[in-house]
């Protein structure tokens, strides 16, 4: 996995919840919110600031590849992990992996049912993007 | 007393070397444990199978006895659930019942090297001699990745052995490594942010001299969000004020100091992994990802889940029916032979009515129970269990539980006891307690004989269609789950208020289920079932037979004998309580004996109705005997409505002494064990009463 620049990420106007990321996207973790115990375990499992993850799918759960392992997250946890896009980095360098994107689950690009479900989710979360 | 050099050597050899087996959940520790010791610990393809320590013995190349301690999986030495606490306590030497390990074998899933090394580096920090076993190397090679094992060993400063525990590869190398002198582990990650280093130095200075070896744990205790429990385990509670002071100081100066500390370690591990592991440059969507797309689909996932459950119950009836009839015929022939061989009298009645009529009526259900275990084994070994947890997460969170709590509920379908024990994997104590209190609602295999017998009676003794029977059984299982969810909702809003813990679960890749593993589990389960049938159920059947046979009533009429017997007297005494449910005294006796184990209900009816069916034994004949039973006014006792009421009573009631004892042990309180028994029995009674009386009102 490649490492982003070492300078602190104090301002991240492009940070968004992992739940909103499209499937196949390579992302940097920006921050994890929640109570300290839960955050600590998530950090230990690799969800640390500036760690790279790849979102593999979302459905009943969000699956992502972090620290080389496939981890499933409930929708609530995926909303609490803020990420930034790593698309600017050169893929494939320094052990970084390329993943074929699965557009069938990308918001707005999936099946009819997924589009309806996605719209419903956004409305429920008060998301107006 | 001085020992001669030879005797000293013998004493040294006689003393076992204690080796702890640690690693992330689902990394293959128990598979390695079984391969080394020849034992048969349960293994499956989902995290959290091992929930307590298990000890086995093997010998190294010098013939020295090694005591291997298989420990529950953990991601870190800072425990977040009771099962992880066991692992940490053993490694810290803080468990009085377990010796301090002389060495640690860290099992790492080679396909998840970076994840596994986090725990390895923490173990190395403890200063214990360590060996890293890189399990599942075959999968790593299949993926086209290459690992420089020698470089990894050199960087970690400890032996690293590639292995494939399921095929017993790498065991000789491990024995060889254990036969050699192992040097204490050396810290791999020394760096912490400067401010944290300063705080660590201050806390370490406060460590008493006699506990100097535990100074290495300073970083762990300091980083803990709640250091109280860890300080208690390590017997350094006097450090708590200074620990909290340092934590507050760090919070003020560097709010994300914990994350920074973890991140520094992970950066080092990431750099090491990048150096030793050459990954295949392009990874497409794997078969696991493609399957997950459907298995966790919001609609498709549910259809698959219901399809799997439906197939399982259909197989229970369709596949299990043939062998069941064969065993049934065998018992019927045995009873007939005994009747011919032995003269009429108590001994013959005891054997034909007590033993065969009682235990035999339960044993005939073994094939169907084995089919159930086969399917549960397939689910566990394929990797589906973790997905089911996520599928259920939404439903579970509505009732206030995390999706992970569904794994204990699913495991309870085999037996409530392992289900209750696996609740140890839940991090939130309230979620754990609620899961324990509702787990027995999941229909365990002991209920299956009752269901099958009552469904046969429900269909009027005629063999029903497999689909219809499977549909009813599946409805009963779903009803049990619905009750579990309902009471979880109630408990989470009363005694155990709190938000459910978020669900984060490592997903194992789907694997072809190992028939060897599944059949080993089926054999073990069959053995346990037959042992129970051969001991508890035979004993209760014999006692019950005696209660039905004495005191002797003059005359040949069996009904008069039964009514006048001790069992009849007890049954008539409790009849007023159960009569409103449509149950007669014989059913009442069955319910009493079922308190020891649910299968006893069938064996009890087998004894009470022995001699009243066309053939002495067997479920078909027993169901016919039940249908022939009449109230004094000539009405049939076992109407479809009564059969349904009995089924509902068994779905909701807790009739298992072993479960009550296990709940007491897990909750450390008789209060909760009795509360659970009381509320489940009361609920079962109320529902059965309501259904029976409503049915009667509608003229059923």
Coordinates of C-alpha atoms in Angstrom, one line a residue, chain B residues 183-668:
Chain B
X183 CA 15.5 -16.4 22.5
X184 CA 13.1 -13.8 24.0
X185 CA 11.2 -11.7 21.5
X186 CA 12.6 -8.2 20.9
X187 CA 10.5 -5.2 20.3
X188 CA 9.9 -4.6 16.6
X189 CA 8.2 -1.2 17.0
X190 CA 9.9 1.1 19.4
X191 CA 8.7 4.4 18.1
X192 CA 5.9 6.3 19.6
X193 CA 5.2 10.0 19.2
X194 CA 7.6 12.0 21.4
X195 CA 5.0 13.1 23.8
X196 CA 3.7 9.6 24.3
X197 CA 7.3 8.4 24.9
X198 CA 7.7 10.9 27.7
X199 CA 4.4 9.8 29.4
X200 CA 5.5 6.2 29.0
X201 CA 8.8 6.9 30.8
X202 CA 7.0 8.6 33.7
X203 CA 4.5 5.7 34.1
X204 CA 7.2 3.1 33.7
X205 CA 9.2 4.7 36.5
X206 CA 6.2 4.1 38.9
X207 CA 6.3 0.4 38.2
X208 CA 7.3 -1.6 41.3
X209 CA 10.6 -3.4 41.0
X210 CA 9.1 -6.8 41.5
X211 CA 6.9 -6.2 38.5
X212 CA 9.6 -4.8 36.3
X213 CA 9.0 -7.4 33.6
X214 CA 5.6 -5.8 33.1
X215 CA 6.9 -2.4 32.2
X216 CA 6.8 -3.6 28.7
X217 CA 3.0 -3.4 29.0
X218 CA 3.1 0.3 29.8
X219 CA 2.3 1.4 26.3
X220 CA -0.7 -1.0 26.2
X221 CA -2.2 0.2 29.5
X222 CA -1.5 3.9 28.7
X223 CA -3.2 3.6 25.3
X224 CA -6.3 1.8 26.7
X225 CA -9.4 4.0 26.5
X226 CA -10.5 2.4 29.8
X227 CA -7.3 1.2 31.6
X228 CA -9.2 0.0 34.8
X229 CA -9.7 -3.6 33.7
X230 CA -6.2 -4.0 32.3
X231 CA -4.6 -2.6 35.4
X232 CA -6.7 -5.0 37.5
X233 CA -5.5 -8.0 35.4
X234 CA -1.9 -6.9 35.7
X235 CA -2.3 -6.1 39.4
X236 CA -1.1 -2.5 39.0
X237 CA -4.2 -0.7 40.0
X238 CA -2.1 1.7 42.1
X239 CA -0.9 3.2 38.8
X240 CA -4.3 4.2 37.7
X241 CA -4.2 7.8 39.0
X242 CA -0.9 8.5 37.3
X243 CA -2.1 6.7 34.1
X244 CA -5.2 8.8 33.9
X245 CA -3.2 11.9 34.6
X246 CA -0.9 11.1 31.7
X247 CA -3.8 10.3 29.5
X248 CA -5.4 13.7 30.3
X249 CA -2.1 15.4 29.6
X250 CA -1.8 13.7 26.2
X251 CA -5.4 14.4 25.3
X252 CA -4.9 18.1 26.0
X253 CA -1.7 18.3 24.0
X254 CA -2.4 15.8 21.2
X255 CA -6.0 14.9 20.9
X256 CA -5.3 12.0 18.4
X257 CA -2.4 10.6 20.3
X258 CA -3.9 7.1 20.5
X259 CA -4.5 7.0 16.7
X260 CA -1.0 8.4 16.1
X261 CA 0.6 5.7 18.2
X262 CA -1.3 2.9 16.4
X263 CA -0.6 4.5 13.1
X264 CA 3.1 4.6 13.7
X265 CA 3.2 0.9 14.4
X266 CA 1.0 0.2 11.4
X267 CA 3.2 2.3 9.1
X268 CA 6.2 0.2 10.2
X269 CA 4.3 -3.0 9.6
X270 CA 3.1 -1.7 6.2
X271 CA 6.7 -0.9 5.2
X272 CA 7.9 -4.3 6.3
X273 CA 5.0 -6.0 4.4
X274 CA 5.8 -4.0 1.2
X275 CA 9.4 -5.2 1.5
X276 CA 8.8 -8.9 2.0
X277 CA 5.6 -9.4 0.1
X278 CA 5.4 -9.1 -3.7
X279 CA 1.7 -8.9 -4.5
X280 CA 0.3 -9.9 -7.8
X281 CA 0.0 -6.5 -9.5
X282 CA -3.7 -6.7 -10.5
X283 CA -6.5 -8.1 -8.4
X284 CA -9.8 -8.5 -10.1
X285 CA -13.1 -9.0 -8.3
X286 CA -12.6 -12.4 -6.7
X287 CA -15.2 -15.2 -6.7
X288 CA -15.8 -14.2 -3.0
X289 CA -16.6 -10.6 -4.1
X290 CA -19.0 -11.8 -6.8
X291 CA -20.7 -14.1 -4.4
X292 CA -21.0 -11.4 -1.8
X293 CA -22.7 -9.2 -4.3
X294 CA -25.6 -11.6 -4.2
X295 CA -25.4 -13.1 -0.7
X296 CA -25.5 -9.6 0.9
X297 CA -27.9 -8.1 -1.5
X298 CA -30.7 -6.3 0.3
X299 CA -33.4 -8.5 -1.4
X300 CA -31.4 -11.3 -3.0
X301 CA -29.6 -12.0 0.3
X302 CA -32.8 -12.6 2.1
X303 CA -34.1 -14.9 -0.7
X304 CA -30.9 -16.9 -0.5
X305 CA -31.1 -17.1 3.3
X306 CA -34.7 -18.3 3.2
X307 CA -33.8 -20.7 0.4
X308 CA -31.0 -22.2 2.4
X309 CA -33.2 -22.6 5.5
X310 CA -36.0 -24.2 3.4
X311 CA -33.6 -26.6 1.7
X312 CA -32.2 -27.6 5.1
X313 CA -35.6 -28.4 6.6
X314 CA -36.8 -30.2 3.5
X315 CA -33.6 -32.3 3.6
X316 CA -34.3 -33.1 7.3
X317 CA -37.5 -34.7 6.3
X318 CA -36.7 -36.1 2.8
X319 CA -33.2 -37.4 3.4
X320 CA -33.6 -38.3 7.1
X321 CA -36.9 -40.2 6.6
X322 CA -35.4 -43.4 5.1
X323 CA -32.7 -44.1 7.7
X324 CA -35.2 -43.1 10.5
X325 CA -37.6 -45.7 9.3
X326 CA -34.8 -48.3 9.1
X327 CA -33.8 -47.6 12.7
X328 CA -37.5 -47.7 13.7
X329 CA -37.9 -51.1 12.1
X330 CA -34.8 -52.3 13.9
X331 CA -36.1 -51.3 17.3
X332 CA -39.6 -52.7 16.5
X333 CA -37.9 -56.0 15.6
X334 CA -35.8 -56.0 18.8
X335 CA -38.9 -55.3 20.9
X336 CA -40.8 -58.2 19.2
X337 CA -37.8 -60.5 19.7
X338 CA -37.6 -59.7 23.4
X339 CA -41.3 -60.3 23.8
X340 CA -40.8 -63.7 22.3
X341 CA -37.7 -64.5 24.2
X342 CA -38.6 -63.3 27.7
X343 CA -41.5 -64.5 29.8
X344 CA -44.2 -62.0 30.6
X345 CA -43.2 -59.9 33.6
X346 CA -41.5 -56.8 34.9
X347 CA -38.1 -57.5 33.2
X348 CA -39.7 -57.9 29.8
X349 CA -41.9 -54.7 30.3
X350 CA -38.9 -52.8 31.5
X351 CA -36.8 -53.6 28.4
X352 CA -39.6 -53.3 25.8
X353 CA -41.6 -50.4 27.3
X354 CA -39.0 -48.7 29.4
X355 CA -35.7 -48.9 27.4
X356 CA -36.8 -49.5 23.8
X357 CA -40.1 -47.6 24.2
X358 CA -38.3 -44.7 25.9
X359 CA -34.8 -44.3 24.5
X360 CA -35.5 -46.1 21.3
X361 CA -38.2 -43.5 20.4
X362 CA -35.6 -40.8 20.7
X363 CA -32.7 -42.5 18.9
X364 CA -34.8 -43.0 15.7
X365 CA -34.5 -39.2 15.2
X366 CA -30.7 -39.4 15.0
X367 CA -30.6 -39.4 11.1
X368 CA -32.7 -36.2 11.0
X369 CA -30.6 -34.5 13.6
X370 CA -27.4 -35.4 11.6
X371 CA -28.9 -33.9 8.4
X372 CA -29.5 -30.7 10.4
X373 CA -25.9 -30.7 11.7
X374 CA -24.6 -31.4 8.2
X375 CA -26.3 -28.3 6.9
X376 CA -25.1 -26.2 9.8
X377 CA -21.6 -27.5 9.2
X378 CA -21.9 -26.4 5.5
X379 CA -22.9 -22.9 6.6
X380 CA -20.1 -22.7 9.1
X381 CA -17.4 -24.1 6.9
X382 CA -18.3 -22.2 3.7
X383 CA -17.9 -18.7 5.2
X384 CA -21.6 -17.9 5.1
X385 CA -22.0 -17.3 8.8
X386 CA -20.3 -13.9 8.8
X387 CA -22.5 -12.8 5.8
X388 CA -25.6 -13.9 7.6
X389 CA -24.6 -11.7 10.5
X390 CA -24.5 -8.7 8.2
X391 CA -27.7 -9.6 6.5
X392 CA -29.3 -9.7 10.0
X393 CA -27.6 -6.5 11.2
X394 CA -30.5 -4.3 10.2
X395 CA -33.1 -6.4 11.9
X396 CA -30.9 -6.9 14.9
X397 CA -30.2 -3.2 15.2
X398 CA -33.9 -2.5 15.2
X399 CA -34.2 -4.6 18.4
X400 CA -31.1 -3.0 19.9
X401 CA -28.5 -5.8 19.2
X402 CA -25.6 -5.9 16.9
X403 CA -25.6 -8.2 13.9
X404 CA -22.8 -10.2 15.3
X405 CA -25.3 -11.4 18.0
X406 CA -27.0 -13.4 15.2
X407 CA -24.0 -15.8 15.1
X408 CA -24.7 -17.1 18.7
X409 CA -28.4 -17.4 17.7
X410 CA -27.6 -19.3 14.6
X411 CA -25.2 -21.6 16.5
X412 CA -28.0 -22.2 19.1
X413 CA -29.9 -24.1 16.4
X414 CA -27.5 -26.9 17.0
X415 CA -27.5 -26.6 20.8
X416 CA -28.2 -23.6 23.0
X417 CA -25.0 -24.2 25.1
X418 CA -22.4 -23.5 22.4
X419 CA -24.6 -20.6 21.3
X420 CA -24.6 -19.1 24.7
X421 CA -20.8 -19.6 25.1
X422 CA -20.2 -17.9 21.7
X423 CA -21.9 -14.8 23.0
X424 CA -18.5 -14.2 24.6
X425 CA -17.3 -12.7 21.3
X426 CA -19.7 -9.7 21.8
X427 CA -17.8 -6.7 23.0
X428 CA -20.8 -4.9 24.7
X429 CA -21.7 -6.7 28.0
X430 CA -25.3 -5.6 27.7
X431 CA -25.6 -7.1 24.2
X432 CA -23.9 -10.2 25.5
X433 CA -26.4 -10.5 28.4
X434 CA -29.4 -10.0 26.2
X435 CA -28.1 -12.5 23.6
X436 CA -27.6 -15.1 26.4
X437 CA -31.1 -14.5 27.7
X438 CA -32.8 -15.0 24.3
X439 CA -30.5 -17.6 22.7
X440 CA -32.6 -20.6 23.9
X441 CA -35.5 -19.4 21.8
X442 CA -33.6 -20.6 18.8
X443 CA -34.9 -24.1 18.2
X444 CA -32.1 -26.5 19.1
X445 CA -31.8 -30.0 17.8
X446 CA -33.3 -31.5 20.9
X447 CA -36.7 -29.9 19.9
X448 CA -36.6 -31.7 16.5
X449 CA -37.9 -35.1 17.8
X450 CA -40.8 -33.3 19.5
X451 CA -41.6 -31.3 16.3
X452 CA -41.4 -34.4 14.1
X453 CA -43.7 -36.4 16.4
X454 CA -46.2 -33.6 16.9
X455 CA -46.3 -32.8 13.2
X456 CA -46.9 -36.5 12.4
X457 CA -49.8 -36.4 14.9
X458 CA -51.0 -33.1 13.5
X459 CA -51.3 -34.8 10.1
X460 CA -53.4 -37.5 11.7
X461 CA -50.6 -40.1 11.8
X462 CA -50.5 -40.2 8.0
X463 CA -47.1 -39.5 6.5
X464 CA -47.4 -35.8 5.4
X465 CA -45.8 -34.3 2.4
X466 CA -42.1 -33.4 2.9
X467 CA -42.8 -29.9 1.8
X468 CA -45.7 -29.4 4.2
X469 CA -43.7 -30.8 7.1
X470 CA -40.6 -28.8 6.2
X471 CA -42.8 -25.7 6.0
X472 CA -44.2 -26.2 9.5
X473 CA -40.8 -26.9 11.0
X474 CA -39.3 -23.8 9.2
X475 CA -42.2 -21.7 10.6
X476 CA -41.5 -23.0 14.1
X477 CA -37.8 -22.1 13.7
X478 CA -38.6 -18.6 12.4
X479 CA -41.2 -18.2 15.2
X480 CA -38.4 -19.0 17.8
X481 CA -36.2 -16.4 16.2
X482 CA -39.1 -13.9 16.2
X483 CA -39.5 -14.5 19.9
X484 CA -35.8 -14.0 20.4
X485 CA -35.9 -10.7 18.6
X486 CA -39.0 -9.6 20.4
X487 CA -37.6 -10.3 23.9
X488 CA -34.3 -8.7 22.9
X489 CA -36.1 -5.6 22.0
X490 CA -37.9 -5.6 25.3
X491 CA -34.8 -6.3 27.4
X492 CA -32.8 -3.7 25.6
X493 CA -35.5 -1.2 26.4
X494 CA -35.8 -2.2 30.1
X495 CA -32.9 -3.8 31.9
X496 CA -30.1 -3.3 29.4
X497 CA -30.6 0.1 27.8
X498 CA -27.9 1.2 25.4
X499 CA -27.0 1.6 21.7
X500 CA -26.0 -1.6 19.9
X501 CA -22.3 -1.9 19.2
X502 CA -21.4 -1.3 15.6
X503 CA -20.7 -4.4 13.5
X504 CA -17.2 -4.8 12.2
X505 CA -16.3 -8.3 11.1
X506 CA -13.5 -9.7 9.1
X507 CA -15.0 -11.6 6.2
X508 CA -13.4 -14.9 5.5
X509 CA -13.2 -15.9 1.8
X510 CA -15.7 -18.5 0.7
X511 CA -14.2 -21.9 0.8
X512 CA -15.3 -25.3 -0.4
X513 CA -16.6 -26.9 2.8
X514 CA -14.4 -29.7 4.1
X515 CA -16.3 -32.9 4.3
X516 CA -13.7 -34.3 6.7
X517 CA -14.3 -31.4 9.1
X518 CA -18.1 -31.6 8.8
X519 CA -18.2 -35.4 9.2
X520 CA -15.9 -35.1 12.2
X521 CA -18.4 -32.7 13.8
X522 CA -21.3 -34.9 12.9
X523 CA -19.6 -37.9 14.4
X524 CA -18.9 -36.0 17.6
X525 CA -22.5 -34.7 17.7
X526 CA -23.9 -38.2 17.1
X527 CA -21.7 -39.5 19.9
X528 CA -23.0 -36.9 22.3
X529 CA -26.6 -37.6 21.3
X530 CA -26.2 -41.3 21.7
X531 CA -24.4 -40.9 25.0
X532 CA -27.3 -38.7 26.2
X533 CA -29.8 -41.2 24.9
X534 CA -27.9 -44.1 26.5
X535 CA -27.6 -42.4 29.9
X536 CA -30.0 -39.6 30.8
X537 CA -32.8 -40.7 28.6
X538 CA -32.6 -44.4 29.5
X539 CA -32.3 -43.5 33.2
X540 CA -35.4 -41.3 33.0
X541 CA -37.3 -43.8 30.9
X542 CA -36.5 -46.6 33.4
X543 CA -37.6 -44.4 36.4
X544 CA -40.7 -43.4 34.5
X545 CA -41.5 -47.0 33.6
X546 CA -41.2 -47.9 37.3
X547 CA -43.5 -45.0 38.2
X548 CA -46.0 -46.3 35.6
X549 CA -45.7 -50.0 36.7
X550 CA -46.1 -49.4 40.5
X551 CA -48.1 -49.7 42.6
X552 CA -49.7 -52.7 40.9
X553 CA -53.4 -52.4 40.3
X554 CA -55.4 -55.5 40.1
X555 CA -56.7 -56.5 36.7
X556 CA -55.4 -56.5 33.1
X557 CA -56.5 -53.1 32.0
X558 CA -53.4 -51.0 31.2
X559 CA -55.3 -47.7 31.4
X560 CA -56.4 -48.5 35.0
X561 CA -52.8 -49.5 35.9
X562 CA -51.5 -46.2 34.4
X563 CA -54.1 -44.2 36.2
X564 CA -53.4 -45.9 39.5
X565 CA -49.6 -45.8 39.2
X566 CA -47.4 -43.2 40.9
X567 CA -47.0 -41.5 37.5
X568 CA -50.8 -41.4 37.2
X569 CA -51.2 -39.9 40.6
X570 CA -48.6 -37.2 40.0
X571 CA -50.1 -36.5 36.5
X572 CA -53.6 -36.1 37.9
X573 CA -52.2 -33.8 40.6
X574 CA -50.7 -31.4 38.0
X575 CA -53.6 -31.8 35.5
X576 CA -55.6 -28.7 36.7
X577 CA -52.6 -26.5 35.7
X578 CA -52.3 -27.9 32.2
X579 CA -55.9 -28.7 31.4
X580 CA -56.6 -25.2 30.2
X581 CA -54.0 -25.8 27.5
X582 CA -55.8 -28.9 26.3
X583 CA -53.1 -31.2 27.8
X584 CA -54.0 -34.4 29.7
X585 CA -51.9 -35.8 32.6
X586 CA -49.7 -37.9 30.3
X587 CA -48.6 -34.8 28.4
X588 CA -48.1 -33.2 31.8
X589 CA -45.7 -36.0 32.9
X590 CA -43.9 -35.5 29.5
X591 CA -43.5 -31.8 30.2
X592 CA -42.0 -32.6 33.7
X593 CA -39.5 -35.1 32.3
X594 CA -38.7 -32.7 29.5
X595 CA -37.3 -30.3 32.1
X596 CA -34.2 -32.4 32.2
X597 CA -33.9 -32.6 28.4
X598 CA -36.5 -31.8 25.7
X599 CA -36.1 -35.2 24.0
X600 CA -37.4 -36.8 27.2
X601 CA -40.9 -35.6 26.2
X602 CA -40.9 -38.1 23.3
X603 CA -39.4 -40.9 25.4
X604 CA -41.9 -40.3 28.2
X605 CA -44.8 -40.5 25.8
X606 CA -43.2 -43.6 24.4
X607 CA -43.2 -45.2 27.8
X608 CA -46.7 -44.0 28.7
X609 CA -48.3 -45.0 25.5
X610 CA -46.3 -48.3 25.1
X611 CA -48.6 -51.2 24.4
X612 CA -51.3 -48.8 23.2
X613 CA -50.1 -48.7 19.6
X614 CA -50.3 -51.5 17.0
X615 CA -46.5 -51.9 17.4
X616 CA -44.7 -51.3 20.5
X617 CA -42.2 -48.7 19.3
X618 CA -41.4 -46.2 16.6
X619 CA -42.6 -42.7 16.0
X620 CA -45.3 -43.7 13.4
X621 CA -46.8 -46.2 15.8
X622 CA -46.3 -43.8 18.7
X623 CA -48.1 -41.0 16.8
X624 CA -50.9 -43.5 16.1
X625 CA -51.1 -44.4 19.8
X626 CA -51.3 -40.7 20.6
X627 CA -54.2 -40.3 18.2
X628 CA -56.0 -43.2 19.7
X629 CA -56.0 -41.6 23.2
X630 CA -59.3 -40.3 24.3
X631 CA -60.7 -38.1 27.1
X632 CA -63.2 -39.9 29.4
X633 CA -66.0 -38.3 27.3
X634 CA -64.6 -39.9 24.2
X635 CA -63.1 -36.8 22.6
X636 CA -59.6 -37.3 21.1
X637 CA -56.8 -35.9 23.2
X638 CA -54.3 -35.2 20.3
X639 CA -56.4 -33.0 18.0
X640 CA -54.5 -30.8 15.5
X641 CA -55.2 -27.9 17.9
X642 CA -53.5 -29.7 20.8
X643 CA -50.6 -30.7 18.6
X644 CA -50.2 -27.1 17.6
X645 CA -50.4 -26.0 21.2
X646 CA -47.7 -28.5 22.3
X647 CA -45.5 -27.3 19.4
X648 CA -45.9 -23.7 20.5
X649 CA -45.1 -24.6 24.1
X650 CA -41.9 -26.3 23.0
X651 CA -40.9 -23.4 20.7
X652 CA -41.0 -20.9 23.6
X653 CA -40.2 -22.8 26.8
X654 CA -36.8 -23.4 28.3
X655 CA -36.6 -27.1 29.2
X656 CA -33.0 -27.9 29.6
X657 CA -31.2 -28.1 32.9
X658 CA -27.8 -27.9 31.2
X659 CA -28.7 -24.6 29.6
X660 CA -29.8 -23.2 32.9
X661 CA -26.5 -24.2 34.5
X662 CA -24.6 -22.7 31.6
X663 CA -26.4 -19.4 31.8
X664 CA -25.6 -19.3 35.5
X665 CA -21.9 -19.9 34.8
X666 CA -21.8 -17.3 32.0
X667 CA -23.7 -14.6 33.9
X668 CA -22.2 -15.5 37.3

